[in-house]
Short mmCIF file of C-alpha atoms in Angstrom, two decimals:
data_model
loop_
_atom_site.label_atom_id
_atom_site.label_comp_id
_atom_site.label_asym_id
_atom_site.label_seq_id
_atom_site.Cartn_x
_atom_site.Cartn_y
_atom_site.Cartn_z
CA MET A 215 0.00 0.00 0.00
CA SER A 216 1.43 3.34 -1.03
CA VAL A 217 1.68 6.02 1.62
CA THR A 218 1.75 9.76 0.96
CA TYR A 219 2.03 12.71 3.28
CA ASP A 220 0.04 15.92 3.15
CA ASP A 221 2.10 18.90 4.33
CA SER A 222 -0.99 20.97 5.14
CA VAL A 223 -2.12 18.72 7.97
CA GLY A 224 0.92 16.56 8.67
CA VAL A 225 -1.00 13.28 8.35
CA GLU A 226 0.13 10.14 6.64
CA VAL A 227 -2.23 9.01 3.86
CA SER A 228 -2.32 5.23 3.69
CA SER A 229 -4.73 4.76 0.72
CA ASP A 230 -6.07 6.54 -2.36
CA SER A 231 -9.59 6.83 -0.95
CA PHE A 232 -11.42 10.07 -1.52
CA TRP A 233 -11.92 10.39 2.26
CA GLU A 234 -8.21 10.45 2.95
CA VAL A 235 -6.76 13.85 3.68
CA GLY A 236 -5.83 15.71 0.49
CA ASN A 237 -7.30 13.15 -1.91
CA TYR A 238 -10.04 15.60 -2.93
CA LYS A 239 -7.45 17.20 -5.21
CA ARG A 240 -8.29 14.75 -7.98
CA THR A 241 -11.83 16.12 -8.01
CA VAL A 242 -10.48 19.67 -8.10
CA LYS A 243 -8.11 18.79 -10.93
CA ARG A 244 -11.07 17.53 -12.96
CA ILE A 245 -12.28 21.13 -13.28
CA ASP A 246 -8.99 22.20 -14.88
CA ASP A 247 -9.16 19.10 -17.07
CA GLY A 248 -12.61 20.18 -18.24
CA HIS A 249 -11.24 23.46 -19.56
CA ARG A 250 -8.40 21.66 -21.33
CA LEU A 251 -10.82 19.13 -22.83
CA CYS A 252 -12.85 21.98 -24.33
CA SER A 253 -9.69 23.26 -26.00
CA ASP A 254 -8.80 19.76 -27.19
CA LEU A 255 -12.24 19.28 -28.72
CA MET A 256 -11.97 22.62 -30.53
CA ASN A 257 -8.57 21.64 -31.91
CA CYS A 258 -10.00 18.30 -32.99
CA LEU A 259 -12.84 19.95 -34.92
CA HIS A 260 -10.50 22.56 -36.40
CA GLU A 261 -8.24 19.86 -37.82
CA ARG A 262 -11.24 18.01 -39.25
CA ALA A 263 -12.48 21.23 -40.86
CA ARG A 264 -9.08 21.69 -42.51
CA ILE A 265 -9.29 18.15 -43.86
CA GLU A 266 -12.77 18.79 -45.24
CA LYS A 267 -11.58 21.98 -46.94
CA ALA A 268 -8.50 20.31 -48.43
CA TYR A 269 -10.59 17.40 -49.70
CA ALA A 270 -13.09 19.79 -51.29
CA GLN A 271 -10.29 21.68 -53.03
CA GLN A 272 -8.75 18.45 -54.30
CA LEU A 273 -12.10 17.30 -55.66
CA THR A 274 -12.61 20.61 -57.47
CA GLU A 275 -9.12 20.54 -58.96
CA TRP A 276 -9.53 16.92 -60.01
CA ALA A 277 -12.87 17.67 -61.66
CA ARG A 278 -11.50 20.72 -63.50
CA ARG A 279 -8.46 18.88 -64.83
CA TRP A 280 -10.27 15.77 -65.99
CA ARG A 281 -13.16 17.69 -67.48
CA GLN A 282 -10.68 19.38 -69.81
CA LEU A 283 -8.94 16.11 -70.64
CA VAL A 284 -12.19 14.28 -71.42
CA GLU A 285 -13.48 17.20 -73.49
CA LYS A 286 -10.29 17.17 -75.58
CA GLY A 287 -10.00 13.39 -75.66
CA PRO A 288 -11.40 10.94 -78.22
CA GLN A 289 -14.38 9.80 -76.15
CA TYR A 290 -17.73 10.91 -77.58
CA GLY A 291 -21.47 10.56 -77.26
CA THR A 292 -23.44 9.30 -74.28
CA VAL A 293 -20.46 7.52 -72.73
CA GLU A 294 -18.65 10.86 -72.68
CA LYS A 295 -21.61 12.38 -70.83
CA ALA A 296 -21.53 9.49 -68.33
CA TRP A 297 -17.81 10.05 -67.79
CA MET A 298 -18.32 13.78 -67.37
CA ALA A 299 -21.01 13.06 -64.77
CA PHE A 300 -18.24 12.03 -62.37
CA MET A 301 -16.76 15.52 -62.63
CA SER A 302 -20.15 17.02 -61.83
CA GLU A 303 -20.45 14.63 -58.89
CA ALA A 304 -17.04 15.72 -57.58
CA GLU A 305 -17.95 19.40 -57.84
CA ARG A 306 -21.25 18.90 -56.02
CA VAL A 307 -19.66 16.75 -53.31
CA SER A 308 -16.93 19.39 -52.97
CA GLU A 309 -19.59 21.98 -52.21
CA LEU A 310 -21.13 19.68 -49.60
CA HIS A 311 -17.78 19.18 -47.87
CA LEU A 312 -17.23 22.93 -47.83
CA GLU A 313 -20.59 23.18 -46.09
CA VAL A 314 -19.40 20.59 -43.56
CA LYS A 315 -16.28 22.64 -42.96
CA ALA A 316 -18.35 25.78 -42.45
CA SER A 317 -20.68 24.00 -40.01
CA LEU A 318 -17.79 22.64 -37.96
CA MET A 319 -16.13 26.03 -37.62
CA ASN A 320 -19.07 28.44 -37.56
CA ASP A 321 -21.44 26.32 -35.47
CA ASP A 322 -19.67 23.65 -33.42
CA PHE A 323 -16.30 25.31 -32.87
CA GLU A 324 -17.84 28.65 -31.89
CA LYS A 325 -20.38 26.94 -29.62
CA ILE A 326 -17.65 25.18 -27.64
CA LYS A 327 -15.59 28.35 -27.49
CA ASN A 328 -18.48 30.39 -26.08
CA TRP A 329 -19.46 27.69 -23.55
CA GLN A 330 -15.88 27.41 -22.32
CA LYS A 331 -15.71 31.16 -21.86
CA GLU A 332 -18.97 31.21 -19.88
CA ALA A 333 -18.19 28.13 -17.74
CA PHE A 334 -14.60 28.93 -16.75
CA HIS A 335 -13.57 32.31 -15.36
CA LYS A 336 -9.87 33.12 -15.22
CA GLN A 337 -8.37 34.86 -12.19
CA MET A 338 -5.81 37.64 -12.15
CA MET A 339 -3.33 35.44 -10.27
CA GLY A 340 -3.83 32.48 -12.57
CA GLY A 341 -6.11 29.49 -12.50
CA PHE A 342 -9.89 29.49 -12.59
CA LYS A 343 -12.42 30.78 -10.14
CA GLU A 344 -14.30 27.47 -10.17
CA THR A 345 -11.14 25.56 -9.28
CA LYS A 346 -10.35 27.83 -6.34
CA GLU A 347 -13.91 27.61 -5.02
CA ALA A 348 -13.81 23.81 -5.07
CA GLU A 349 -10.35 23.77 -3.44
CA ASP A 350 -11.47 26.11 -0.66
CA GLY A 351 -14.69 24.16 -0.12
CA PHE A 352 -12.93 20.84 0.32
CA ARG A 353 -10.23 22.33 2.50
CA LYS A 354 -12.82 23.92 4.80
CA ALA A 355 -14.87 20.74 5.04
CA GLN A 356 -11.83 18.60 5.78
CA LYS A 357 -9.95 20.85 8.16
CA PRO A 358 -11.78 19.95 11.47
CA TRP A 359 -11.70 16.24 10.77
CA ALA A 360 -8.08 16.40 9.66
CA LYS A 361 -7.17 18.12 12.91
CA LYS A 362 -8.78 15.37 14.98
CA LEU A 363 -7.16 12.76 12.79
CA LYS A 364 -3.83 14.33 13.58
CA GLU A 365 -4.57 14.03 17.30
CA VAL A 366 -5.50 10.40 16.85
CA GLU A 367 -2.25 9.71 15.03
CA ALA A 368 -0.30 11.37 17.84
CA ALA A 369 -2.16 9.42 20.54
CA LYS A 370 -1.62 6.19 18.66
CA LYS A 371 2.05 6.90 18.34
CA ALA A 372 2.36 7.65 22.07
CA HIS A 373 0.46 4.51 23.03
CA HIS A 374 2.56 2.30 20.80
CA ALA A 375 5.72 3.83 22.24
CA ALA A 376 4.48 3.11 25.79
CA CYS A 377 3.72 -0.49 24.87
CA LYS A 378 7.19 -0.87 23.44
CA GLU A 379 8.78 0.57 26.58
CA GLU A 380 6.75 -1.77 28.77
CA LYS A 381 7.93 -4.76 26.81
CA LEU A 382 11.56 -3.71 27.16
CA ALA A 383 11.16 -3.22 30.92
CA ILE A 384 9.67 -6.67 31.36
CA SER A 385 12.53 -8.16 29.31
CA ARG A 386 15.18 -6.43 31.44
CA GLU A 387 13.52 -7.55 34.68
CA ALA A 388 13.46 -11.15 33.50
CA ASN A 389 17.12 -11.06 32.54
CA SER A 390 18.11 -9.54 35.91
CA LYS A 391 16.66 -12.52 37.82
CA ALA A 392 19.18 -14.76 36.16
CA ASP A 393 22.06 -12.42 37.11
CA PRO A 394 23.30 -13.14 40.68
CA SER A 395 25.48 -10.02 40.74
CA LEU A 396 22.43 -7.70 40.93
CA ASN A 397 21.45 -6.58 44.45
CA PRO A 398 17.83 -6.43 45.60
CA GLU A 399 17.75 -2.63 45.28
CA GLN A 400 18.53 -2.75 41.56
CA LEU A 401 15.94 -5.45 41.04
CA LYS A 402 13.39 -3.27 42.87
CA LYS A 403 14.08 -0.41 40.42
CA LEU A 404 13.42 -2.66 37.46
CA GLN A 405 10.13 -3.78 38.93
CA ASP A 406 9.11 -0.15 39.57
CA LYS A 407 9.96 0.66 35.92
CA ILE A 408 7.62 -2.07 34.81
CA GLU A 409 4.79 -0.70 36.94
CA LYS A 410 5.35 2.80 35.58
CA CYS A 411 5.32 1.53 31.98
CA LYS A 412 2.05 -0.29 32.62
CA GLN A 413 0.52 2.89 33.91
CA ASP A 414 1.77 4.79 30.82
CA VAL A 415 0.29 2.13 28.58
CA LEU A 416 -3.09 2.48 30.25
CA LYS A 417 -2.90 6.25 30.18
CA THR A 418 -1.90 6.50 26.48
CA LYS A 419 -4.47 3.87 25.59
CA ASP A 420 -7.21 5.84 27.25
CA LYS A 421 -6.12 9.00 25.44
CA TYR A 422 -5.86 7.14 22.17
CA GLU A 423 -9.32 5.67 22.54
CA LYS A 424 -10.77 9.01 23.55
CA SER A 425 -9.27 10.88 20.56
CA LEU A 426 -10.39 8.08 18.26
CA LYS A 427 -13.91 8.34 19.66
CA GLU A 428 -13.97 12.06 19.04
CA LEU A 429 -12.78 11.45 15.48
CA ASP A 430 -15.56 8.92 14.96
CA GLN A 431 -18.11 11.38 16.26
CA GLY A 432 -16.91 14.05 13.81
CA THR A 433 -16.75 11.69 10.84
CA PRO A 434 -20.46 11.94 9.81
CA GLN A 435 -20.30 15.73 9.71
CA TYR A 436 -17.04 15.52 7.82
CA MET A 437 -18.56 13.20 5.26
CA GLU A 438 -21.63 15.39 4.89
CA ASN A 439 -19.55 18.51 4.28
CA MET A 440 -17.24 16.76 1.85
CA GLU A 441 -20.17 15.26 -0.07
CA GLN A 442 -21.79 18.67 -0.33
CA VAL A 443 -18.71 20.18 -1.99
CA PHE A 444 -18.24 17.07 -4.12
CA GLU A 445 -21.83 17.28 -5.39
CA GLN A 446 -21.22 20.87 -6.44
CA CYS A 447 -18.25 19.66 -8.48
CA GLN A 448 -20.38 16.84 -9.86
CA GLN A 449 -23.04 19.28 -11.01
CA PHE A 450 -20.43 21.39 -12.76
CA GLU A 451 -18.95 18.32 -14.44
CA GLU A 452 -22.42 17.08 -15.38
CA LYS A 453 -23.04 20.31 -17.29
CA ARG A 454 -19.80 19.81 -19.20
CA LEU A 455 -20.52 16.16 -19.99
CA ARG A 456 -24.04 16.92 -21.18
CA PHE A 457 -22.74 19.82 -23.26
CA PHE A 458 -20.08 17.59 -24.85
CA ARG A 459 -22.70 14.97 -25.69
CA GLU A 460 -24.89 17.62 -27.29
CA VAL A 461 -22.03 19.05 -29.33
CA LEU A 462 -20.82 15.64 -30.47
CA LEU A 463 -24.32 14.79 -31.70
CA GLU A 464 -24.39 18.01 -33.70
CA VAL A 465 -20.96 17.24 -35.15
CA GLN A 466 -22.22 13.79 -36.12
CA LYS A 467 -25.16 15.34 -37.97
CA HIS A 468 -22.86 17.74 -39.80
CA LEU A 469 -20.47 14.95 -40.84
CA ASP A 470 -23.12 12.43 -41.84
CA LEU A 471 -23.76 13.30 -45.48
CA SER A 472 -25.87 10.18 -45.97
CA ASN A 473 -28.81 11.99 -44.37
CA VAL A 474 -28.40 15.06 -46.57
CA THR A 475 -30.99 15.17 -49.34
CA GLY A 476 -28.60 16.88 -51.72
CA TYR A 477 -25.98 14.17 -51.15
CA LYS A 478 -28.40 11.42 -52.09
CA ALA A 479 -29.44 13.39 -55.17
CA VAL A 480 -25.81 13.60 -56.31
CA TYR A 481 -25.43 9.85 -56.61
CA HIS A 482 -28.94 9.35 -57.92
CA ASP A 483 -28.13 11.73 -60.77
CA LEU A 484 -24.74 10.06 -61.29
CA GLU A 485 -26.36 6.64 -61.60
CA GLN A 486 -28.95 7.96 -64.05
CA SER A 487 -26.21 9.55 -66.18
CA ILE A 488 -24.26 6.30 -66.32
CA ARG A 489 -27.35 4.22 -67.14
CA ALA A 490 -28.20 6.68 -69.93
CA ALA A 491 -25.04 5.69 -71.81
CA ASP A 492 -26.07 3.91 -75.03
CA ALA A 493 -23.43 2.17 -77.14
CA VAL A 494 -25.82 1.75 -80.10
CA GLU A 495 -26.66 5.44 -80.13
CA ASP A 496 -22.97 6.40 -79.95
CA LEU A 497 -22.11 4.12 -82.87
CA ARG A 498 -24.99 5.54 -84.88
CA TRP A 499 -23.79 9.08 -84.18
CA PHE A 500 -20.22 8.26 -85.21
CA ARG A 501 -21.42 6.65 -88.42
CA ALA A 502 -23.47 9.73 -89.32
CA ASN A 503 -20.78 12.27 -88.44
CA HIS A 504 -17.51 10.50 -89.24
CA GLY A 505 -18.43 7.41 -91.22
CA PRO A 506 -20.34 6.30 -94.30
CA GLY A 507 -23.35 8.28 -93.19
CA MET A 508 -21.67 11.61 -94.01
CA ALA A 509 -22.85 13.65 -97.01
CA MET A 510 -20.56 13.80 -100.07
CA ASN A 511 -20.27 16.38 -102.85
CA TRP A 512 -19.70 13.92 -105.64
CA PRO A 513 -17.96 15.29 -108.79
CA GLN A 514 -20.33 16.58 -111.51
CA PHE A 515 -19.85 18.12 -114.97
CA GLU A 516 -19.48 21.91 -114.77
CA GLU A 517 -19.85 24.28 -117.71
CA TRP A 518 -17.14 26.87 -118.20
CA SER A 519 -18.21 30.47 -117.87
CA ALA A 520 -16.05 33.58 -118.25
CA ASP A 521 -18.41 35.57 -116.03
CA LEU A 522 -17.89 33.27 -113.08
CA ASN A 523 -14.77 32.50 -111.06
CA ARG A 524 -12.91 29.74 -112.77
CA THR A 525 -13.38 26.27 -111.25
CA LEU A 526 -10.51 23.91 -111.83
CA SER A 527 -10.94 20.27 -112.47
CA ARG A 528 -9.10 17.65 -110.53
CA ARG A 529 -7.04 16.70 -113.58
CA GLU A 530 -5.77 20.26 -114.04
CA LYS A 531 -4.71 20.37 -110.41
CA LYS A 532 -2.76 17.14 -110.79
CA LYS A 533 -0.70 18.26 -113.81
CA ALA A 534 2.80 18.49 -112.45
CA THR A 535 4.48 19.59 -115.68
CA ASP A 536 2.33 22.65 -116.27
CA GLY A 537 2.75 26.03 -114.68
CA VAL A 538 5.78 27.80 -113.30
CA THR A 539 8.89 26.05 -112.02
CA LEU A 540 10.51 27.18 -108.76
CA THR A 541 14.22 27.61 -109.41
CA GLY A 542 15.34 28.91 -106.05
CA ILE A 543 13.91 29.56 -102.60
CA ASN A 544 15.63 31.55 -99.90
CA GLN A 545 13.60 31.61 -96.72
CA THR A 546 13.83 34.46 -94.29
CA GLY A 547 12.32 34.39 -90.83
CA ASP A 548 11.29 31.46 -88.68
CA GLN A 549 8.85 29.21 -90.49
CA SER A 550 8.66 26.57 -87.78
CA LEU A 551 5.32 25.83 -86.21
CA PRO A 552 4.84 26.13 -82.47
CA ASN A 553 4.94 22.94 -80.50
CA LYS A 554 1.60 21.62 -79.42
CA PRO A 555 1.27 21.34 -75.61
CA SER A 556 1.35 17.84 -74.25
CA SER A 557 -1.76 16.22 -72.81
CA VAL A 558 -2.78 12.96 -71.19
CA SER A 559 -5.12 12.36 -74.11
CA SER A 560 -3.48 10.89 -77.21
CA TYR A 561 -5.18 13.40 -79.49
CA GLU A 562 -7.93 15.95 -79.46
CA LYS A 563 -11.39 15.95 -80.94
CA THR A 564 -10.42 18.96 -83.09
CA GLN A 565 -7.69 16.98 -84.80
CA SER A 566 -7.97 17.37 -88.58
CA TYR A 567 -7.78 14.47 -91.01
CA PRO A 568 -5.72 15.53 -94.11
CA THR A 569 -6.47 14.14 -97.59
CA ASP A 570 -4.36 13.85 -100.71
CA TRP A 571 -6.54 16.22 -102.70
CA SER A 572 -9.28 18.74 -102.11
CA ASP A 573 -11.37 21.26 -103.96
CA ASP A 574 -10.73 23.71 -101.18
CA GLU A 575 -8.35 26.47 -102.34
CA SER A 576 -7.30 27.32 -98.80
CA ASN A 577 -3.75 26.24 -99.72
CA ASN A 578 -3.65 28.53 -102.77
CA PRO A 579 -1.10 31.31 -102.19
CA PHE A 580 -3.17 33.57 -104.43
CA SER A 581 -6.25 33.30 -102.20
CA SER A 582 -7.12 35.98 -99.67
CA THR A 583 -5.87 33.89 -96.73
CA ASP A 584 -3.06 31.32 -96.72
CA ALA A 585 -3.08 27.95 -94.97
CA ASN A 586 -1.64 29.39 -91.78
CA GLY A 587 -4.27 32.08 -91.53
CA ASP A 588 -1.82 34.85 -92.54
CA SER A 589 -2.65 37.76 -94.83
CA ASN A 590 -2.37 37.84 -98.66
CA PRO A 591 1.21 37.11 -99.75
CA PHE A 592 1.02 40.00 -102.22
CA ASP A 593 0.25 42.59 -99.54
CA ASP A 594 2.89 45.30 -99.37
CA ASP A 595 2.85 45.44 -95.55
CA ALA A 596 4.06 41.87 -95.09
CA THR A 597 6.79 41.84 -92.47
CA SER A 598 8.42 38.56 -93.50
CA GLY A 599 8.58 36.58 -96.71
CA THR A 600 10.47 34.35 -99.12
CA GLU A 601 12.58 35.42 -102.11
CA VAL A 602 11.36 33.47 -105.16
CA ARG A 603 12.67 33.31 -108.76
CA VAL A 604 10.30 31.85 -111.39
CA ARG A 605 10.65 30.98 -115.09
CA ALA A 606 7.79 30.60 -117.62
CA LEU A 607 7.59 27.33 -119.53
CA TYR A 608 5.28 28.63 -122.32
CA ASP A 609 3.70 31.81 -123.65
CA TYR A 610 0.57 32.98 -121.91
CA GLU A 611 -1.65 36.00 -122.34
CA GLY A 612 -3.73 37.06 -119.38
CA GLN A 613 -7.47 36.51 -119.93
CA GLU A 614 -8.66 38.57 -116.99
CA HIS A 615 -7.61 41.82 -115.45
CA ASP A 616 -5.93 40.16 -112.47
CA GLU A 617 -3.86 37.67 -114.54
CA LEU A 618 -0.26 38.12 -115.69
CA SER A 619 1.24 37.53 -119.18
CA PHE A 620 4.42 35.42 -119.64
CA LYS A 621 6.84 34.57 -122.48
CA ALA A 622 8.36 31.11 -122.58
CA GLY A 623 11.82 30.97 -120.97
CA ARG A 624 11.59 34.39 -119.44
CA TRP A 625 12.59 34.96 -115.80
CA ALA A 626 10.40 36.96 -113.49
CA PRO A 627 12.19 39.45 -111.21
CA PRO A 628 12.72 38.17 -107.63
CA ALA A 629 10.37 39.58 -105.03
CA SER A 630 9.91 39.22 -101.30
CA ARG A 631 6.62 37.48 -100.59
CA GLY A 632 5.12 37.14 -97.15
CA GLY A 633 3.93 34.04 -95.37
CA GLY A 634 6.17 31.52 -97.23
CA CYS A 635 3.28 30.60 -99.56
CA TRP A 636 5.57 30.07 -102.61
CA GLU A 637 7.25 27.12 -101.02
CA LYS A 638 3.85 25.48 -100.51
CA GLY A 639 3.16 25.78 -104.25
CA GLY A 640 0.24 27.38 -105.99
CA ARG A 641 -1.23 27.99 -109.39
CA GLY A 642 -0.36 30.35 -112.23
CA PRO A 643 -2.67 32.82 -113.84
CA GLY A 644 -4.27 30.04 -115.82
CA GLY A 645 -4.59 27.70 -112.81
CA GLU A 646 -1.41 25.75 -113.64
CA ASP A 647 0.49 23.94 -110.89
CA ARG A 648 3.66 25.93 -110.12
CA ARG A 649 5.49 23.01 -108.59
CA GLY A 650 7.34 22.13 -111.80
CA PRO A 651 10.78 20.64 -111.92
CA ALA A 652 13.41 22.89 -110.41
#
């Protein structure tokens, strides 16, 4: 059994019972622990709110990134919509978790903070008013009984000392009878010592019993006073425990998204979006927009008309020996195309599908806009261009006001042309292919 000593009353404490002197301090300490537990609970909720916020931000970022990747990726049709529904789900769940974070901080955290401030009142010299009141109450209730207990301990100590002295006296008297060298007077002194010790034993025993009786008489009042102070501490602690239970239930409601109508709607809508995916419909759409179901402008006979813009046949466009031959190209300026940014998707929906031939004259350097979207290569304000020398292969007289006339074998003067359209080829005044042999 462990034994402690309380300096305030000078009494040995032989057990950890509440009724022992000074053991009420555990009850007093519980008040300070209550204040600390309020702070711990606030810190707990604050950390959870930070987690909710971080999770919401990660969901939003994830949804934004993958929405862009899916939009640019090759997936199409109803399956694409089902895939995109997960991004919508993430955004809606993110909003719900932000609401959880707001509830934890604005409702629960603030509620605990205000209750703590109202329940615990700090003193100028440190500590809390409630702690000091409990300490003073227990000390006052215990002081009279502790004083009597101290008297009992002293009486017990004196009585035990008298008993010990009596035993020693009897032992000395017995030993002296066996010693022939002792005279009768010395033996008489030993016998008188024994009688005196017996009287001391009786006297200290009577005092011990009397002080113990007085202690027993004061014990009921002591217990009543101690219980009264203890019940006050219990009532204070009961308020804290009930408040904690109430707050924890509110936190549970804020965290439990399964009972939120909006949360259930999120996954109901997600399921409906996924079930709406139709492979047959997607295949039909692809066939109509990228397959045999697409419309086609099949070649037809076209009458020539001088009043209309000349339409070239496919055969004229394929003649490689007609037109003007490029004899030299000196490029100036950077003609390289910018690098396309990398992406998780292998290619984008906007990817073009080039063909070997086309009626579109977007590649014609004589059109108003070149293939790169630059201005007319014959504009005077072009800032960069290519120096081109050309030679006519046959005589040609311009038929329209915007056509040039050439003599076979004659060289045209070099000129700086913008946009690098000469190196892509083009057609002469009569529609001839200029990409002749160099």
